[in-house]
Short mmCIF file of C-alpha atoms and ligand atoms in Angstrom, two decimals:
data_model
loop_
_atom_site.label_atom_id
_atom_site.label_comp_id
_atom_site.label_asym_id
_atom_site.label_seq_id
_atom_site.Cartn_x
_atom_site.Cartn_y
_atom_site.Cartn_z
CA MET A 1 -52.11 -57.98 14.98
CA SER A 2 -51.19 -59.39 11.45
CA GLU A 3 -48.81 -62.23 11.34
CA LYS A 4 -46.71 -61.12 8.39
CA PRO A 5 -44.37 -57.69 9.54
CA LEU A 6 -45.20 -54.89 7.89
CA LEU A 7 -41.37 -53.52 8.58
CA GLU A 8 -38.60 -56.01 9.17
CA VAL A 9 -35.19 -54.93 9.53
CA LYS A 10 -32.45 -57.24 9.32
CA ASN A 11 -28.16 -56.69 10.18
CA LEU A 12 -28.80 -53.25 10.03
CA LYS A 13 -25.73 -51.51 10.12
CA GLN A 14 -25.13 -47.85 9.81
CA TYR A 15 -21.48 -46.51 10.09
CA PHE A 16 -20.53 -43.35 8.78
CA PRO A 17 -16.59 -42.83 7.62
CA ILE A 18 -14.32 -40.71 9.04
CA LYS A 19 -12.42 -38.78 6.48
CA GLY A 20 -8.37 -38.04 6.90
CA GLY A 21 -5.41 -37.82 5.86
CA VAL A 22 -3.90 -36.23 2.32
CA PHE A 23 -5.84 -38.04 0.80
CA GLY A 24 -9.30 -37.36 3.18
CA ARG A 25 -9.16 -41.88 2.69
CA THR A 26 -11.36 -43.45 5.52
CA VAL A 27 -9.65 -43.92 8.67
CA ASN A 28 -12.54 -44.96 10.46
CA HIS A 29 -16.04 -45.57 11.28
CA VAL A 30 -18.51 -43.92 13.56
CA LYS A 31 -20.37 -47.06 14.39
CA ALA A 32 -23.55 -45.54 14.69
CA VAL A 33 -25.91 -48.77 14.37
CA ASP A 34 -24.12 -51.75 14.65
CA ASP A 35 -26.27 -55.01 13.29
CA ILE A 36 -29.59 -54.59 14.35
CA SER A 37 -32.93 -56.49 13.63
CA PHE A 38 -36.54 -56.14 14.50
CA SER A 39 -40.16 -56.22 13.17
CA VAL A 40 -42.85 -53.96 13.25
CA PHE A 41 -46.13 -55.51 12.48
CA GLU A 42 -49.35 -53.64 11.63
CA GLY A 43 -51.29 -52.00 13.73
CA GLU A 44 -49.04 -51.61 16.58
CA THR A 45 -46.45 -49.08 18.24
CA VAL A 46 -42.84 -50.12 18.80
CA SER A 47 -40.26 -47.58 20.68
CA ILE A 48 -36.67 -47.58 20.51
CA VAL A 49 -34.95 -46.33 23.84
CA GLY A 50 -32.10 -45.15 24.86
CA GLU A 51 -29.63 -42.22 25.65
CA SER A 52 -28.66 -39.59 23.19
CA GLY A 53 -26.33 -41.47 20.69
CA CYS A 54 -27.58 -44.70 21.13
CA GLY A 55 -28.67 -44.54 16.87
CA LYS A 56 -31.90 -45.09 18.08
CA SER A 57 -32.81 -41.80 15.17
CA THR A 58 -29.67 -42.96 12.98
CA THR A 59 -32.04 -46.26 12.81
CA GLY A 60 -35.37 -44.11 11.80
CA ARG A 61 -33.14 -42.26 8.82
CA ALA A 62 -31.59 -45.39 7.25
CA ILE A 63 -34.72 -47.28 7.46
CA LEU A 64 -36.71 -44.29 5.35
CA ARG A 65 -32.84 -44.19 3.63
CA LEU A 66 -32.72 -40.29 4.60
CA ASP A 67 -28.97 -41.50 4.96
CA ASN A 68 -28.67 -44.57 2.93
CA PRO A 69 -27.69 -47.61 5.03
CA TYR A 70 -23.79 -48.86 5.41
CA ALA A 71 -25.39 -52.75 5.76
CA GLY A 72 -28.35 -54.73 6.15
CA GLU A 73 -32.13 -55.35 4.75
CA VAL A 74 -35.21 -53.00 5.19
CA SER A 75 -38.68 -54.85 3.89
CA PHE A 76 -41.57 -53.03 3.64
CA GLU A 77 -43.99 -54.90 3.33
CA GLY A 78 -42.01 -58.20 2.21
CA ASN A 79 -40.64 -55.07 -0.47
CA ASP A 80 -37.10 -54.73 -0.19
CA LEU A 81 -36.65 -51.00 0.58
CA LEU A 82 -32.84 -51.03 -0.08
CA SER A 83 -32.60 -51.96 -3.42
CA LEU A 84 -35.15 -49.59 -4.81
CA SER A 85 -34.41 -46.28 -6.83
CA LYS A 86 -33.85 -42.68 -6.22
CA SER A 87 -37.78 -42.11 -7.34
CA GLU A 88 -39.18 -45.21 -6.21
CA MET A 89 -38.08 -44.18 -2.80
CA ARG A 90 -39.84 -40.97 -3.29
CA LYS A 91 -43.19 -42.84 -4.30
CA LYS A 92 -42.66 -45.22 -1.37
CA ARG A 93 -42.04 -42.50 1.08
CA LYS A 94 -45.84 -41.77 1.14
CA ASP A 95 -46.36 -45.00 3.21
CA LEU A 96 -43.42 -44.19 5.56
CA GLN A 97 -43.86 -41.22 6.94
CA ILE A 98 -41.42 -38.99 9.48
CA ILE A 99 -42.22 -36.68 12.42
CA PHE A 100 -39.07 -34.75 13.48
CA GLN A 101 -38.63 -33.13 16.72
CA ASP A 102 -38.84 -29.82 15.90
CA PRO A 103 -41.27 -28.95 14.44
CA TYR A 104 -40.13 -25.28 13.96
CA ALA A 105 -37.06 -26.47 12.55
CA SER A 106 -39.17 -28.67 10.01
CA LEU A 107 -41.53 -26.09 9.05
CA ASN A 108 -40.38 -23.84 6.38
CA PRO A 109 -41.10 -20.77 7.84
CA ARG A 110 -42.09 -19.02 4.64
CA GLN A 111 -45.34 -20.87 3.64
CA THR A 112 -48.32 -20.69 4.88
CA VAL A 113 -50.10 -23.86 6.41
CA SER A 114 -51.50 -24.18 3.46
CA GLN A 115 -48.70 -24.06 1.81
CA ILE A 116 -47.07 -26.35 3.57
CA LEU A 117 -49.49 -28.90 3.13
CA GLU A 118 -49.91 -28.78 -0.70
CA GLU A 119 -47.15 -29.22 -1.26
CA SER A 120 -46.38 -32.60 0.41
CA LEU A 121 -49.97 -33.29 -1.41
CA ALA A 122 -48.87 -32.40 -4.55
CA ILE A 123 -45.71 -34.18 -4.73
CA GLN A 124 -47.29 -37.54 -3.63
CA ASN A 125 -50.21 -36.29 -5.86
CA VAL A 126 -52.73 -38.09 -3.37
CA VAL A 127 -55.79 -35.36 -4.32
CA PRO A 128 -56.95 -33.88 -7.70
CA ARG A 129 -55.57 -29.54 -7.71
CA ASN A 130 -59.06 -28.62 -6.97
CA GLU A 131 -59.50 -30.55 -4.17
CA ARG A 132 -56.97 -29.52 -2.28
CA ARG A 133 -57.67 -26.69 -0.13
CA GLN A 134 -60.76 -28.91 1.52
CA LYS A 135 -58.39 -31.91 2.24
CA ILE A 136 -56.29 -29.86 3.68
CA LYS A 137 -58.46 -27.81 6.02
CA GLU A 138 -60.34 -31.43 7.19
CA LEU A 139 -56.42 -32.42 7.78
CA LEU A 140 -56.32 -29.31 10.25
CA GLU A 141 -59.48 -30.36 12.01
CA THR A 142 -58.47 -33.95 12.51
CA VAL A 143 -55.15 -32.51 14.17
CA GLY A 144 -57.23 -30.24 16.41
CA ILE A 145 -56.57 -26.85 14.32
CA GLY A 146 -59.58 -24.64 13.50
CA SER A 147 -59.61 -25.12 9.38
CA HIS A 148 -59.46 -21.39 9.55
CA GLN A 149 -55.96 -20.79 10.74
CA ILE A 150 -55.49 -22.62 7.13
CA ASP A 151 -53.75 -19.42 6.01
CA ARG A 152 -51.38 -18.45 8.85
CA TYR A 153 -47.63 -18.49 8.92
CA PRO A 154 -45.40 -21.77 11.76
CA HIS A 155 -44.71 -18.57 13.85
CA GLU A 156 -48.32 -17.84 14.53
CA PHE A 157 -48.68 -21.19 16.41
CA SER A 158 -47.92 -22.78 19.79
CA GLY A 159 -45.06 -25.30 20.00
CA GLY A 160 -48.24 -28.15 20.03
CA GLN A 161 -49.81 -26.98 17.03
CA ARG A 162 -46.65 -26.75 15.05
CA GLN A 163 -46.29 -30.52 15.59
CA ARG A 164 -49.78 -31.08 15.25
CA ILE A 165 -48.90 -29.24 11.80
CA GLY A 166 -46.24 -31.65 11.39
CA ILE A 167 -48.51 -34.77 12.29
CA ALA A 168 -50.88 -33.03 9.59
CA ARG A 169 -48.05 -32.66 6.97
CA ALA A 170 -47.89 -36.83 7.44
CA LEU A 171 -51.24 -37.84 7.92
CA SER A 172 -51.63 -35.89 4.34
CA VAL A 173 -50.30 -38.92 2.31
CA ASN A 174 -52.20 -41.42 4.24
CA PRO A 175 -49.23 -43.26 5.21
CA LYS A 176 -49.18 -46.61 6.69
CA LEU A 177 -46.22 -46.38 8.75
CA ILE A 178 -45.25 -42.68 10.71
CA ILE A 179 -41.63 -42.99 12.69
CA CYS A 180 -41.92 -40.44 15.42
CA ASP A 181 -38.56 -39.16 15.80
CA GLU A 182 -38.77 -37.35 19.61
CA ALA A 183 -41.65 -35.74 18.13
CA VAL A 184 -43.18 -34.74 21.37
CA SER A 185 -39.75 -33.93 23.24
CA ALA A 186 -39.24 -30.50 22.49
CA LEU A 187 -43.05 -30.11 24.15
CA ASP A 188 -43.93 -28.95 27.92
CA VAL A 189 -45.69 -32.25 29.73
CA SER A 190 -48.93 -31.25 29.17
CA ILE A 191 -48.87 -30.89 25.62
CA GLN A 192 -46.61 -33.75 25.27
CA ALA A 193 -49.74 -35.58 27.16
CA GLN A 194 -52.57 -34.02 24.02
CA VAL A 195 -50.54 -34.49 21.18
CA LEU A 196 -49.22 -38.60 22.54
CA ASN A 197 -53.77 -38.93 22.94
CA LEU A 198 -53.90 -37.29 19.48
CA LEU A 199 -51.64 -40.12 17.63
CA LYS A 200 -53.00 -42.62 20.04
CA ASP A 201 -56.46 -41.64 18.28
CA LEU A 202 -55.06 -40.98 14.62
CA GLN A 203 -53.72 -44.38 15.13
CA ARG A 204 -56.97 -46.68 16.11
CA LYS A 205 -58.72 -44.22 13.14
CA PHE A 206 -56.09 -44.79 9.95
CA ASN A 207 -54.79 -48.06 11.18
CA LEU A 208 -51.12 -46.42 11.18
CA THR A 209 -48.39 -48.19 12.72
CA TYR A 210 -45.64 -46.94 14.65
CA LEU A 211 -42.16 -46.86 15.58
CA PHE A 212 -41.81 -44.40 18.02
CA ILE A 213 -38.51 -42.90 19.16
CA SER A 214 -37.55 -41.42 22.54
CA HIS A 215 -34.70 -40.71 24.92
CA ASP A 216 -37.28 -41.22 27.38
CA LEU A 217 -39.37 -44.56 28.84
CA GLY A 218 -41.73 -42.06 30.71
CA VAL A 219 -42.95 -40.78 27.72
CA VAL A 220 -42.79 -44.40 25.80
CA ARG A 221 -44.81 -46.58 28.17
CA HIS A 222 -48.41 -44.47 27.42
CA ILE A 223 -48.21 -44.94 23.40
CA SER A 224 -46.19 -48.47 22.78
CA ASP A 225 -47.03 -52.31 22.54
CA ARG A 226 -43.44 -52.73 22.38
CA ILE A 227 -40.37 -51.56 23.28
CA ILE A 228 -36.88 -51.85 22.05
CA VAL A 229 -33.63 -50.74 24.39
CA MET A 230 -30.53 -49.78 22.55
CA TYR A 231 -27.00 -48.77 23.70
CA LEU A 232 -24.10 -48.05 21.73
CA GLY A 233 -25.50 -48.84 18.39
CA LYS A 234 -27.11 -52.28 19.32
CA ILE A 235 -30.03 -53.78 20.92
CA VAL A 236 -30.07 -54.68 24.75
CA GLU A 237 -33.13 -55.71 25.00
CA ILE A 238 -36.49 -55.90 23.00
CA GLY A 239 -39.69 -57.13 24.30
CA ASP A 240 -43.38 -56.16 25.04
CA LYS A 241 -44.19 -53.13 27.54
CA LYS A 242 -45.62 -55.11 29.89
CA SER A 243 -42.82 -57.02 31.02
CA LEU A 244 -40.31 -54.15 29.97
CA PHE A 245 -41.44 -52.48 32.55
CA GLU A 246 -42.80 -54.91 35.53
CA ASN A 247 -39.16 -57.14 35.15
CA PRO A 248 -36.89 -55.08 33.13
CA GLN A 249 -34.20 -57.87 32.69
CA HIS A 250 -30.80 -55.40 30.93
CA PRO A 251 -29.19 -53.81 33.99
CA TYR A 252 -29.28 -50.87 31.43
CA THR A 253 -32.31 -50.75 30.93
CA ARG A 254 -33.15 -50.94 35.06
CA ALA A 255 -31.09 -48.12 34.91
CA LEU A 256 -32.98 -46.02 32.33
CA LEU A 257 -36.36 -47.16 34.68
CA SER A 258 -34.84 -45.95 37.99
CA ALA A 259 -34.47 -42.71 36.40
CA ILE A 260 -38.58 -42.41 35.82
CA PRO A 261 -40.13 -40.13 38.64
CA SER A 262 -42.85 -41.81 40.23
CA THR A 263 -46.61 -40.54 40.19
CA ASN A 264 -46.86 -43.14 42.35
CA VAL A 265 -47.10 -42.16 46.40
CA VAL A 266 -48.43 -46.03 47.19
CA GLU A 267 -45.84 -46.97 45.07
CA GLU A 268 -42.55 -48.66 46.51
CA LYS A 269 -39.69 -45.97 46.67
CA ARG A 270 -37.79 -47.08 43.49
CA GLU A 271 -34.22 -47.13 43.96
CA ARG A 272 -32.13 -44.93 41.85
CA ILE A 273 -29.20 -46.34 39.57
CA ILE A 274 -26.96 -43.80 38.80
CA LEU A 275 -24.76 -44.92 35.99
CA LYS A 276 -21.29 -44.19 35.97
CA GLY A 277 -19.08 -41.76 32.93
CA ASP A 278 -19.97 -41.39 29.71
CA VAL A 279 -21.18 -43.23 27.11
CA PRO A 280 -18.29 -44.35 25.26
CA SER A 281 -17.09 -43.28 21.59
CA PRO A 282 -19.12 -44.87 19.00
CA ILE A 283 -15.52 -44.96 17.16
CA ASP A 284 -14.02 -47.77 18.95
CA PRO A 285 -16.73 -48.52 20.86
CA PRO A 286 -15.74 -51.25 24.11
CA THR A 287 -15.13 -55.12 23.37
CA GLY A 288 -17.53 -57.59 24.91
CA CYS A 289 -20.03 -56.11 25.98
CA ARG A 290 -20.55 -52.40 24.86
CA PHE A 291 -22.28 -51.94 28.62
CA HIS A 292 -19.26 -53.05 30.78
CA THR A 293 -17.24 -50.24 31.10
CA ARG A 294 -20.97 -48.36 32.98
CA CYS A 295 -22.55 -51.94 34.24
CA PRO A 296 -21.98 -52.36 37.89
CA TYR A 297 -22.45 -56.31 37.67
CA ALA A 298 -19.45 -56.57 35.05
CA MET A 299 -17.72 -59.61 34.66
CA ASP A 300 -14.32 -59.96 33.05
CA ARG A 301 -16.15 -62.62 30.72
CA CYS A 302 -18.24 -59.38 29.73
CA LYS A 303 -14.79 -57.22 28.44
CA THR A 304 -13.75 -60.08 25.70
CA GLU A 305 -17.39 -61.94 25.17
CA GLU A 306 -19.90 -60.04 22.87
CA PRO A 307 -23.68 -60.96 24.53
CA LYS A 308 -26.29 -62.25 21.37
CA LEU A 309 -29.84 -61.47 21.86
CA HIS A 310 -31.32 -64.37 23.82
CA SER A 311 -35.16 -65.41 24.95
CA VAL A 312 -36.47 -65.12 27.92
CA HIS A 313 -40.10 -64.30 28.75
CA GLY A 314 -41.01 -66.75 25.57
CA ASP A 315 -39.74 -66.15 22.14
CA GLU A 316 -40.71 -62.61 21.17
CA TYR A 317 -38.78 -61.38 24.95
CA LYS A 318 -34.98 -61.11 23.81
CA VAL A 319 -32.25 -59.60 26.34
CA ALA A 320 -28.05 -59.12 25.57
CA CYS A 321 -26.48 -59.74 29.20
CA HIS A 322 -24.59 -62.63 29.84
CA LEU A 323 -26.39 -62.99 33.87
CA VAL A 324 -29.67 -63.11 32.21
CA GLU A 325 -28.22 -66.02 30.14
CA ASP A 326 -26.77 -67.37 33.03
CA GLY A 327 -30.23 -67.84 34.79
CA VAL A 328 -28.61 -65.10 37.07
CA VAL A 329 -31.54 -62.42 37.39
CA ASN A 330 -32.04 -61.73 40.70
CA TYR A 331 -30.12 -58.21 41.16
CA LYS A 332 -30.15 -57.36 44.41
CA GLU A 333 -28.48 -60.70 45.45
CA LEU A 334 -25.97 -59.82 42.39
CA GLN A 335 -25.14 -57.08 44.21
CA THR A 336 -23.13 -59.46 46.83
CA ILE A 337 -22.35 -61.95 44.07
CA TYR A 338 -20.38 -59.52 42.12
FE1 SF4 B 1 -23.46 -56.28 32.28
FE2 SF4 B 1 -22.43 -58.24 31.46
FE3 SF4 B 1 -24.39 -57.79 31.36
FE4 SF4 B 1 -22.84 -56.77 30.16
S1 SF4 B 1 -23.29 -58.62 29.44
S2 SF4 B 1 -24.73 -56.23 30.68
S3 SF4 B 1 -21.25 -55.92 31.59
S4 SF4 B 1 -23.25 -58.19 32.89
#
């Protein structure tokens, strides 16, 4: 892993205006992402996890400026992405690609695989026109689809194969960073494993860096180096995968982990933590700790004072929770204390 981050996100906010009244003025905002910072280093996989509505996909879209961020900084290889003009950003997208959840919706059903891949090669002018068909055949072989299928349409492929075509499209422009936005969520479990293995192989082969977005901690376990847990637009825990899985600190992370079915028969039976209620609205998020309305350990202080991310297990591992800040991390005892 190199010293300087490939991608650096600082104090990123993504607020979407809510219009109202006769004049259609902005009356409030949906605070989808609210002041988050993190880095991604070359060659690593950083995953962002959390329930639907936590702001993880919005973060991915804001980084790529598919929706321009409300505030903050995003730098890639030290260059400020938010100051680029539209055409400069379009060129920059050669280095930053995205794979979407629904491969069928993201592939034009009226185009053959060849046409779909040729389009992205042409936009970024990666290879001369007369070499493109050969390049497309190579790409298809790389992602495990026979090159003889080059003139087929998306509907002629299975879900897993369509996602492989989506991966081939992202790879076609030789990117450095790929944002995988719920890239395997729509696939059957066995196909998920195949696509995750493919992504890992491609990472090794092309020295790719991934920002992997998923609601499923079980999925990110197999691919991540580091994990970011988000709740209602905020980062609540960030650190290396091993520490996070072996010794999760934030009550929300603990609840997410407890929901992963165990496949190990000798593993101690995990106690399932059921969170009460729904995720509150990001229009009017709870004061203090945003998780306090659902946290089984919430104290009075949690209702008014927002916990900041602070380091545990060394500088790189951070958690935003008053209990952890106070050094109270034995959750079994906690149940009797609070
Ligand atoms: Fe729970 Fe309070 Fe920690 Fe928030 S700060 S997670 S409410 S204990």
